[in-house]
């Protein structure tokens, strides 16, 4: 029986479901059981968490440890792999199995690599799964055993959390992971764009049209005569997406466009097209996000 | 280099693992003010996975004194950022990823305060040295310009190349043979599907919300 350990933050049922799906893809028809470790600690607790996982591994002997990609997972998974002399693959987007051997597909920059795990390895496998790569299905069984990491265990003393505060400056739009970008169709909504950016933890950007009309600063302009950006999410509101604008978009993971014209050029490269008005979209999405995950959607 | 400016007795060594073709980059860093540069280079290292690369770096770093190891957060190709945490583990040091800013005065005192980007927030940690700090790339931070005269300065005497024998490693423990994982194929980027078109009503917003959640964006 294969044993898979899932590392989950507290109050993250969605993450648990994704990791369960990952374990299912790894072991498919073979028999396996899952264990989970739940911790709410941050990067200050890395040493303690790795020690806990190491102790558990000594006791149970895992075949795989699964993380969901995040900054903390990015610090934990490589460390644990070094500690356990395990095969490490991060940014995993797919699992393929050929005659009993597991091969993993991982993302790199804008492309993908197929990574084979050395077959001589009787070593455990440590995976960091790219968020959203394994859409969760409802039929997965729950983890067999759950271990909670108590706060007392995670105080290593070498890394101390001093404080948390709003950023001094918003920084360059090229460094942002989420860009909320406004164009000619959102000229009256720039104050609201800031509101959505705040709710989503992103930055406001703009098209040349908005900059030329004096609605936005030149420093946040995306496109051929502005910045080239590579955020994880580009939310384009009221932007038609002329060639000069698209030129400034590189290796973007997801694009959502909001436009009254569903045939605007940017729509053809979007994952989701929302047909409608930018400011109404912002208001509704802000409300939906602040509502949280458990609340029922508003009635029609 | 900022710390070195304020505390001139700071010693900065640049260490890289790669082919001999990496030397010009190291030479330029020496011209910009680093004291010494070391290139760990050997044909046997080719094909090493991140754990083996960390061990090669550790084999060198164990033999030199240091207070702090500064690393990047992403390589130009893989962007996996696996080496700094693994190097820290192999050397038994604390490590922090995505460091946006290091307070120079506290670094000089041996207990640096570092800021980590957290979306709109900034978290500050204090880290006991020795430690590995992985810096996040920021577009507004660039190295000083190297003048034409400086760019011709001969710095060859401060650049050393170290091979597998000098590190005391065995050829079987490095490269593809020593690695547990191996890249076997480069795949094309996935084809983008037809967009999902929704309206700006409760149902459409719900679909956007589910999409954002599934991608870990909210």
Coordinates of C-alpha atoms in Angstrom, one line a residue:
Chain A
X1 CA 0.0 0.0 0.0
X2 CA 1.4 3.4 -1.1
X3 CA 1.4 6.1 1.5
X4 CA 1.0 9.8 0.5
X5 CA 1.4 12.7 2.9
X6 CA -0.5 15.9 2.1
X7 CA 0.7 19.2 3.6
X8 CA -2.3 21.6 4.2
X9 CA -2.7 25.0 5.8
X10 CA -5.5 25.2 8.4
X11 CA -8.9 26.1 7.0
X12 CA -7.9 25.1 3.5
X13 CA -10.4 22.4 2.4
X14 CA -9.9 23.3 -1.2
X15 CA -6.2 22.7 -1.0
X16 CA -6.8 19.3 0.7
X17 CA -9.1 18.3 -2.2
X18 CA -6.5 19.3 -4.8
X19 CA -3.8 17.3 -3.1
X20 CA -6.1 14.3 -2.7
X21 CA -6.7 14.6 -6.5
X22 CA -2.9 14.7 -6.9
X23 CA -2.4 11.5 -4.9
X24 CA -5.2 9.8 -6.9
X25 CA -3.4 10.7 -10.2
X26 CA -0.1 9.4 -8.8
X27 CA -1.4 6.1 -7.6
X28 CA -4.5 5.7 -9.6
X29 CA -5.7 2.1 -9.5
X30 CA -3.0 0.9 -7.0
X31 CA -3.9 0.9 -3.4
X32 CA -2.8 3.9 -1.4
X33 CA -3.7 5.8 1.7
X34 CA -3.3 9.4 2.5
X35 CA -2.1 11.2 5.6
X36 CA -2.3 14.9 6.2
X37 CA -0.3 17.5 8.2
X38 CA -2.1 20.7 9.0
X39 CA -0.2 23.8 9.9
X40 CA -1.1 27.5 9.9
X41 CA 2.4 28.7 10.5
X42 CA 4.4 30.9 8.1
X43 CA 8.0 31.0 6.9
X44 CA 9.2 31.6 10.4
X45 CA 8.3 28.0 11.2
X46 CA 10.1 26.2 8.3
X47 CA 12.7 24.4 10.5
X48 CA 10.0 23.1 12.9
X49 CA 7.7 22.0 10.1
X50 CA 10.5 20.2 8.3
X51 CA 11.5 18.4 11.5
X52 CA 7.9 17.3 12.1
X53 CA 7.6 16.0 8.6
X54 CA 10.9 14.2 8.9
X55 CA 9.8 12.6 12.2
X56 CA 6.5 11.5 10.6
X57 CA 8.4 10.0 7.6
X58 CA 10.7 8.0 9.8
X59 CA 7.6 6.6 11.6
X60 CA 5.4 5.9 8.6
X61 CA 7.7 5.9 5.5
X62 CA 5.9 7.9 2.9
X63 CA 6.1 7.2 -0.8
X64 CA 5.1 10.8 -1.7
X65 CA 4.7 14.1 0.0
X66 CA 2.4 16.6 -1.7
X67 CA 2.4 20.4 -1.3
X68 CA 0.4 23.0 -3.1
X69 CA 2.6 25.7 -4.6
X70 CA 3.0 28.8 -2.4
X71 CA 5.9 30.7 -1.0
X72 CA 5.9 28.5 2.1
X73 CA 5.7 25.3 0.0
X74 CA 8.6 26.7 -2.1
X75 CA 10.7 26.9 1.1
X76 CA 9.5 23.6 2.6
X77 CA 9.4 21.1 -0.3
X78 CA 13.1 21.6 -1.5
X79 CA 14.3 21.5 2.1
X80 CA 12.4 18.3 2.9
X81 CA 13.6 16.7 -0.4
X82 CA 17.2 17.5 0.7
X83 CA 16.6 16.1 4.2
X84 CA 14.9 12.9 3.0
X85 CA 17.1 12.5 -0.2
X86 CA 13.9 12.5 -2.1
X87 CA 13.0 13.2 -5.7
X88 CA 11.7 16.7 -6.0
X89 CA 9.5 18.1 -8.7
X90 CA 7.9 21.5 -8.3
X91 CA 5.4 23.4 -10.4
X92 CA 3.7 20.1 -11.3
X93 CA 0.9 20.5 -13.8
X94 CA 0.3 16.9 -14.8
X95 CA 1.1 13.3 -13.8
X96 CA 1.6 10.7 -16.5
X97 CA 2.1 7.0 -16.0
X98 CA 3.8 4.7 -18.4
X99 CA 4.0 1.0 -17.6
X100 CA 4.3 1.5 -13.9
X101 CA 6.7 4.4 -14.1
X102 CA 5.6 7.9 -13.1
X103 CA 6.6 10.9 -15.2
X104 CA 5.6 14.4 -14.2
X105 CA 5.0 17.5 -16.3
X106 CA 6.2 20.7 -14.7
X107 CA 5.8 24.2 -15.9
X108 CA 8.8 26.4 -16.7
X109 CA 8.5 30.0 -17.7
X110 CA 6.0 29.9 -20.5
X111 CA 6.5 26.2 -21.4
X112 CA 6.5 22.8 -19.9
X113 CA 9.0 20.1 -19.3
X114 CA 8.4 16.4 -18.9
X115 CA 10.5 15.2 -16.0
X116 CA 11.2 11.5 -15.5
X117 CA 11.8 10.3 -12.0
X118 CA 14.8 8.0 -12.0
X119 CA 13.4 4.5 -11.8
X120 CA 16.4 3.3 -9.7
X121 CA 15.1 5.6 -7.0
X122 CA 13.5 3.8 -4.2
X123 CA 13.4 7.3 -2.8
X124 CA 10.2 9.1 -1.8
X125 CA 8.7 11.6 -4.2
X126 CA 8.1 15.2 -3.2
X127 CA 5.8 17.3 -5.3
X128 CA 4.7 20.9 -5.2
X129 CA 1.6 21.1 -7.3
X130 CA 0.9 24.3 -9.2
X131 CA -2.3 25.9 -7.8
X132 CA -5.3 25.0 -9.9
X133 CA -3.5 22.3 -12.0
X134 CA -5.6 19.5 -10.6
X135 CA -9.2 20.6 -10.5
X136 CA -10.8 18.9 -7.5
X137 CA -13.5 16.4 -7.8
X138 CA -16.0 15.7 -5.1
X139 CA -15.6 11.9 -4.9
X140 CA -12.2 11.8 -3.2
X141 CA -12.0 10.2 0.1
X142 CA -10.6 12.1 3.1
X143 CA -7.1 11.7 4.4
X144 CA -6.8 8.7 6.7
X145 CA -4.8 10.3 9.5
X146 CA -4.4 14.0 10.3
X147 CA -1.5 15.5 12.3
X148 CA -1.8 19.0 13.6
X149 CA 1.5 20.9 14.1
X150 CA 1.2 22.6 17.5
X151 CA 2.4 26.2 17.7
X152 CA 5.0 25.2 20.3
X153 CA 6.8 23.0 17.7
X154 CA 7.3 25.7 15.2
X155 CA 9.3 28.1 17.3
X156 CA 12.8 27.6 15.9
X157 CA 14.2 31.0 17.1
X158 CA 16.5 31.5 14.0
X159 CA 13.7 33.3 12.0
X160 CA 11.5 35.7 13.9
X161 CA 8.4 37.4 12.6
X162 CA 8.9 41.1 13.5
X163 CA 5.8 42.7 11.9
X164 CA 3.5 43.2 9.0
X165 CA 2.5 46.5 7.4
X166 CA 1.3 47.9 4.1
X167 CA 4.0 48.4 1.5
X168 CA 5.8 51.7 1.4
X169 CA 5.4 52.0 -2.3
X170 CA 3.2 50.1 -4.7
X171 CA 6.3 49.1 -6.7
X172 CA 6.8 48.5 -10.4
X173 CA 3.8 46.9 -12.4
X174 CA 6.3 44.5 -13.9
X175 CA 6.8 42.9 -10.4
X176 CA 3.1 42.5 -9.8
X177 CA 1.4 39.0 -9.8
X178 CA -2.0 40.4 -10.4
X179 CA -2.7 43.4 -12.7
X180 CA -6.0 45.1 -12.8
X181 CA -5.7 47.1 -16.1
X182 CA -8.1 49.8 -17.3
X183 CA -8.5 51.1 -20.8
X184 CA -10.8 53.4 -22.9
X185 CA -13.9 51.6 -21.7
X186 CA -13.1 52.1 -18.1
X187 CA -12.0 55.8 -18.0
X188 CA -14.5 56.6 -15.3
X189 CA -13.6 53.6 -13.2
X190 CA -10.0 54.1 -12.2
X191 CA -10.8 54.9 -8.6
X192 CA -12.8 51.6 -8.5
X193 CA -9.9 49.7 -10.2
X194 CA -7.8 50.7 -7.1
X195 CA -10.5 49.3 -4.9
X196 CA -10.5 45.9 -6.7
X197 CA -6.7 45.9 -6.7
X198 CA -6.8 46.3 -3.0
X199 CA -9.3 43.5 -2.5
X200 CA -7.3 41.1 -4.8
X201 CA -3.8 42.2 -3.7
X202 CA -2.9 43.4 -7.1
X203 CA -1.7 46.6 -8.9
X204 CA -3.5 48.9 -11.2
X205 CA -2.2 49.2 -14.8
X206 CA -3.6 51.0 -17.8
X207 CA -3.7 51.0 -21.6
X208 CA -2.1 53.8 -23.7
X209 CA -5.6 55.3 -24.3
X210 CA -6.1 55.9 -20.6
X211 CA -2.6 57.3 -20.2
X212 CA -2.9 59.7 -23.2
X213 CA -6.2 61.0 -21.8
X214 CA -4.5 61.8 -18.5
X215 CA -6.5 59.3 -16.5
X216 CA -3.5 57.1 -15.5
X217 CA 0.3 57.7 -15.0
X218 CA 2.8 56.8 -17.8
X219 CA 4.6 54.5 -15.3
X220 CA 1.7 52.1 -15.3
X221 CA 1.1 51.9 -19.0
X222 CA 1.2 48.4 -20.5
X223 CA 2.1 47.9 -24.2
X224 CA 4.7 48.6 -26.8
X225 CA 5.3 52.2 -25.7
X226 CA 4.9 51.2 -22.0
X227 CA 5.9 48.2 -19.9
X228 CA 6.0 44.6 -20.8
X229 CA 4.4 42.7 -18.0
X230 CA 4.1 39.0 -17.0
X231 CA 1.7 38.8 -14.1
X232 CA -0.1 35.6 -13.1
X233 CA -3.5 37.3 -13.8
X234 CA -4.2 40.1 -16.2
X235 CA -7.6 41.5 -15.7
X236 CA -8.4 43.8 -18.7
X237 CA -11.3 46.2 -18.1
X238 CA -12.5 48.2 -21.1
X239 CA -9.4 47.3 -23.1
X240 CA -9.9 46.4 -26.7
X241 CA -6.4 44.9 -27.1
X242 CA -4.8 46.5 -30.1
X243 CA -1.6 44.8 -31.3
X244 CA 0.5 47.5 -29.5
X245 CA -1.2 46.6 -26.2
X246 CA -0.9 42.8 -26.6
X247 CA 2.8 43.3 -27.4
X248 CA 3.3 44.2 -23.7
X249 CA 1.8 40.9 -22.4
X250 CA 4.3 38.1 -22.0
X251 CA 3.9 34.7 -20.4
X252 CA 0.7 35.6 -18.7
X253 CA -1.0 32.6 -17.0
X254 CA -4.6 33.8 -17.0
X255 CA -6.4 36.7 -18.8
X256 CA -9.9 37.8 -17.9
X257 CA -11.3 40.6 -20.0
X258 CA -14.4 42.7 -19.3
X259 CA -15.8 44.4 -22.4
X260 CA -19.1 45.5 -23.8
X261 CA -17.9 44.0 -27.1
X262 CA -17.3 40.3 -26.8
X263 CA -15.5 40.3 -30.1
X264 CA -12.8 42.8 -29.1
X265 CA -9.3 41.5 -30.0
X266 CA -8.3 40.9 -26.4
X267 CA -11.2 38.5 -26.0
X268 CA -9.6 35.9 -28.3
X269 CA -6.6 35.5 -26.0
X270 CA -8.6 35.6 -22.7
X271 CA -9.6 32.6 -20.5
X272 CA -12.8 34.3 -19.5
X273 CA -14.7 37.1 -21.3
X274 CA -17.2 39.0 -19.2
X275 CA -19.6 40.8 -21.5
X276 CA -20.6 43.9 -19.7
X277 CA -19.7 47.2 -18.0
X278 CA -16.4 47.6 -16.2
X279 CA -17.7 49.4 -13.1
X280 CA -20.6 47.1 -12.6
X281 CA -18.1 44.1 -12.9
X282 CA -15.8 45.7 -10.3
X283 CA -18.6 46.3 -7.8
X284 CA -20.0 42.8 -8.2
X285 CA -16.6 41.0 -8.0
X286 CA -15.5 43.1 -5.0
X287 CA -18.7 42.1 -3.2
X288 CA -18.3 38.5 -4.2
X289 CA -14.7 38.3 -3.0
X290 CA -15.3 40.0 0.4
X291 CA -18.4 37.8 0.9
X292 CA -16.0 34.8 1.2
X293 CA -16.3 31.3 0.0
X294 CA -19.1 29.9 2.1
X295 CA -21.8 32.5 1.5
X296 CA -24.4 31.6 -1.1
X297 CA -24.4 33.6 -4.3
X298 CA -26.8 36.5 -4.5
X299 CA -30.3 35.7 -5.8
X300 CA -31.1 36.6 -9.4
Chain B
X1 CA 27.7 46.0 -2.3
X2 CA 25.6 48.5 -0.4
X3 CA 26.7 47.0 2.9
X4 CA 30.3 47.1 1.7
X5 CA 30.0 50.8 0.9
X6 CA 29.0 51.6 4.5
X7 CA 31.1 48.9 6.1
X8 CA 34.3 48.8 4.0
X9 CA 35.8 45.7 5.7
X10 CA 32.9 43.6 4.3
X11 CA 34.1 40.9 2.0
X12 CA 32.0 40.0 -1.0
X13 CA 32.6 36.8 -2.9
X14 CA 30.5 35.8 -5.9
X15 CA 30.0 32.1 -6.4
X16 CA 28.5 30.5 -9.5
X17 CA 27.9 27.0 -10.7
X18 CA 28.0 26.7 -14.5
X19 CA 30.0 26.4 -17.7
X20 CA 33.2 28.4 -18.3
X21 CA 31.1 30.7 -20.5
X22 CA 29.8 32.3 -17.3
X23 CA 33.1 33.9 -16.5
X24 CA 32.4 37.3 -18.2
X25 CA 29.4 37.8 -15.9
X26 CA 31.6 37.1 -12.9
X27 CA 34.3 39.4 -14.2
X28 CA 31.8 42.3 -14.5
X29 CA 30.7 41.7 -10.9
X30 CA 34.3 41.9 -9.8
X31 CA 34.7 45.2 -11.8
X32 CA 31.6 46.5 -9.9
X33 CA 33.2 45.9 -6.5
X34 CA 33.0 42.2 -5.5
X35 CA 36.3 41.1 -3.9
X36 CA 36.5 37.7 -5.3
X37 CA 34.7 35.3 -7.7
X38 CA 34.6 31.6 -7.9
X39 CA 33.2 29.5 -10.8
X40 CA 32.4 25.9 -10.0
X41 CA 32.7 24.3 -13.4
X42 CA 33.2 20.8 -14.6
X43 CA 31.8 18.8 -17.5
X44 CA 30.7 16.2 -14.9
X45 CA 28.3 18.7 -13.4
X46 CA 26.1 18.9 -16.5
X47 CA 22.7 17.5 -16.1
X48 CA 22.6 17.8 -12.3
X49 CA 19.2 18.3 -10.7
X50 CA 18.6 20.9 -8.0
X51 CA 19.6 18.7 -5.1
X52 CA 22.9 17.8 -6.7
X53 CA 23.6 21.4 -7.6
X54 CA 23.0 22.4 -4.0
X55 CA 25.5 19.7 -2.9
X56 CA 28.1 21.0 -5.3
X57 CA 27.7 24.5 -4.0
X58 CA 27.7 23.3 -0.4
X59 CA 30.9 21.3 -1.0
X60 CA 32.6 24.6 -1.9
X61 CA 30.9 26.8 0.7
X62 CA 31.8 24.4 3.6
X63 CA 35.4 25.3 3.0
X64 CA 35.1 29.1 3.0
X65 CA 34.1 31.4 5.9
X66 CA 30.8 33.4 5.4
X67 CA 28.2 35.2 7.5
X68 CA 25.4 35.4 4.9
X69 CA 24.7 33.7 1.5
X70 CA 22.6 35.9 -0.8
X71 CA 20.9 34.0 -3.6
X72 CA 18.2 34.8 -6.2
X73 CA 14.7 33.6 -6.0
X74 CA 14.4 32.4 -9.6
X75 CA 16.7 31.0 -12.2
X76 CA 16.2 32.5 -15.7
X77 CA 15.0 29.2 -17.2
X78 CA 13.3 27.0 -14.6
X79 CA 12.0 29.7 -12.1
X80 CA 11.6 26.9 -9.6
X81 CA 13.8 28.4 -6.9
X82 CA 14.7 25.0 -5.5
X83 CA 18.4 25.5 -4.9
X84 CA 18.5 28.2 -2.1
X85 CA 16.3 26.2 0.4
X86 CA 18.1 22.9 -0.5
X87 CA 21.5 24.6 0.0
X88 CA 20.3 25.9 3.4
X89 CA 19.2 22.4 4.4
X90 CA 22.5 20.8 3.3
X91 CA 24.5 23.4 5.2
X92 CA 22.0 23.4 8.2
X93 CA 21.1 27.1 7.9
X94 CA 17.9 29.1 8.1
X95 CA 16.6 30.5 4.8
X96 CA 14.1 33.0 3.6
X97 CA 12.6 33.3 0.1
X98 CA 11.3 36.3 -1.9
X99 CA 13.3 38.9 0.1
X100 CA 12.5 42.3 -1.2
X101 CA 14.7 44.4 1.0
X102 CA 17.6 43.8 3.5
X103 CA 18.3 46.4 6.1
X104 CA 22.0 47.0 5.6
X105 CA 22.7 48.2 9.2
X106 CA 21.2 45.2 10.8
X107 CA 23.0 42.9 8.3
X108 CA 26.3 44.4 9.2
X109 CA 25.4 43.7 12.9
X110 CA 24.8 40.1 12.1
X111 CA 21.0 39.9 12.6
X112 CA 19.4 41.2 9.4
X113 CA 15.9 42.5 9.3
X114 CA 14.4 41.5 5.9
X115 CA 11.2 42.5 4.2
X116 CA 9.2 39.9 2.2
X117 CA 6.6 40.9 -0.3
X118 CA 3.1 39.6 0.6
X119 CA 0.9 41.1 -2.1
X120 CA -0.1 44.5 -0.7
X121 CA 1.6 43.8 2.6
X122 CA 5.2 43.6 3.6
X123 CA 6.3 41.2 6.3
X124 CA 9.5 41.8 8.3
X125 CA 11.5 39.0 9.7
X126 CA 14.7 39.0 11.7
X127 CA 17.0 36.2 10.8
X128 CA 20.0 34.9 12.8
X129 CA 23.2 34.6 10.7
X130 CA 24.6 32.6 9.1
X131 CA 21.6 32.2 6.8
X132 CA 20.6 31.9 3.1
X133 CA 18.6 34.9 1.9
X134 CA 16.9 34.6 -1.5
X135 CA 16.3 37.9 -3.1
X136 CA 13.3 38.6 -5.3
X137 CA 14.0 40.3 -8.6
X138 CA 12.8 43.9 -8.7
X139 CA 12.7 45.8 -12.0
X140 CA 13.5 49.1 -10.3
X141 CA 16.8 47.8 -8.8
X142 CA 19.6 47.6 -11.3
X143 CA 23.4 47.2 -10.9
X144 CA 25.4 50.4 -11.3
X145 CA 26.6 51.2 -14.8
X146 CA 30.0 49.9 -15.7
X147 CA 32.1 52.6 -17.5
X148 CA 34.0 51.7 -20.7
X149 CA 37.3 52.1 -18.8
X150 CA 36.2 49.9 -15.9
X151 CA 34.8 47.3 -18.3
X152 CA 38.4 46.7 -19.6
X153 CA 40.0 46.3 -16.2
X154 CA 41.8 43.1 -15.8
X155 CA 40.3 41.1 -12.9
X156 CA 41.5 37.7 -14.0
X157 CA 43.6 37.3 -10.8
X158 CA 40.5 37.5 -8.6
X159 CA 38.5 34.9 -10.5
X160 CA 39.2 31.2 -9.7
X161 CA 37.7 28.2 -11.4
X162 CA 37.1 25.1 -9.2
X163 CA 36.6 21.7 -10.7
X164 CA 35.2 18.4 -9.3
X165 CA 38.6 17.2 -8.0
X166 CA 39.2 20.3 -6.0
X167 CA 35.8 19.9 -4.4
X168 CA 36.5 16.3 -3.5
X169 CA 33.3 15.0 -5.2
X170 CA 32.9 11.8 -7.1
X171 CA 31.7 11.9 -10.8
X172 CA 29.1 9.3 -10.0
X173 CA 27.5 11.6 -7.4
X174 CA 27.0 14.5 -9.7
X175 CA 25.5 15.2 -13.1
X176 CA 22.7 13.2 -14.5
X177 CA 24.1 10.0 -12.9
X178 CA 24.0 11.4 -9.5
X179 CA 20.5 13.0 -9.9
X180 CA 17.2 11.5 -8.8
X181 CA 15.2 13.5 -11.4
X182 CA 15.9 14.1 -15.0
X183 CA 14.3 16.1 -17.7
X184 CA 13.4 13.8 -20.6
X185 CA 11.4 15.9 -22.9
X186 CA 10.5 19.5 -23.6
X187 CA 6.8 19.8 -24.4
X188 CA 5.0 22.6 -26.2
X189 CA 3.2 25.1 -24.2
X190 CA -0.5 24.1 -23.8
X191 CA -2.8 25.4 -26.5
X192 CA -5.1 28.1 -25.2
X193 CA -8.7 27.0 -25.3
X194 CA -11.6 29.1 -26.5
X195 CA -12.5 31.7 -23.9
X196 CA -15.5 31.1 -21.7
X197 CA -17.9 34.0 -22.3
X198 CA -20.1 35.0 -19.4
X199 CA -22.4 37.9 -18.7
X200 CA -21.9 40.4 -15.9
X201 CA -24.6 38.9 -13.7
X202 CA -24.5 36.9 -10.5
X203 CA -23.9 33.7 -12.4
X204 CA -21.1 35.2 -14.5
X205 CA -19.4 36.7 -11.4
X206 CA -19.7 33.3 -9.7
X207 CA -17.8 31.7 -12.6
X208 CA -15.1 34.3 -12.4
X209 CA -14.8 33.8 -8.7
X210 CA -14.5 30.0 -9.1
X211 CA -11.9 30.5 -11.8
X212 CA -9.8 32.8 -9.5
X213 CA -10.1 30.4 -6.6
X214 CA -9.1 27.4 -8.6
X215 CA -5.9 29.2 -9.9
X216 CA -5.0 30.3 -6.3
X217 CA -5.4 33.9 -7.3
X218 CA -7.7 34.9 -4.4

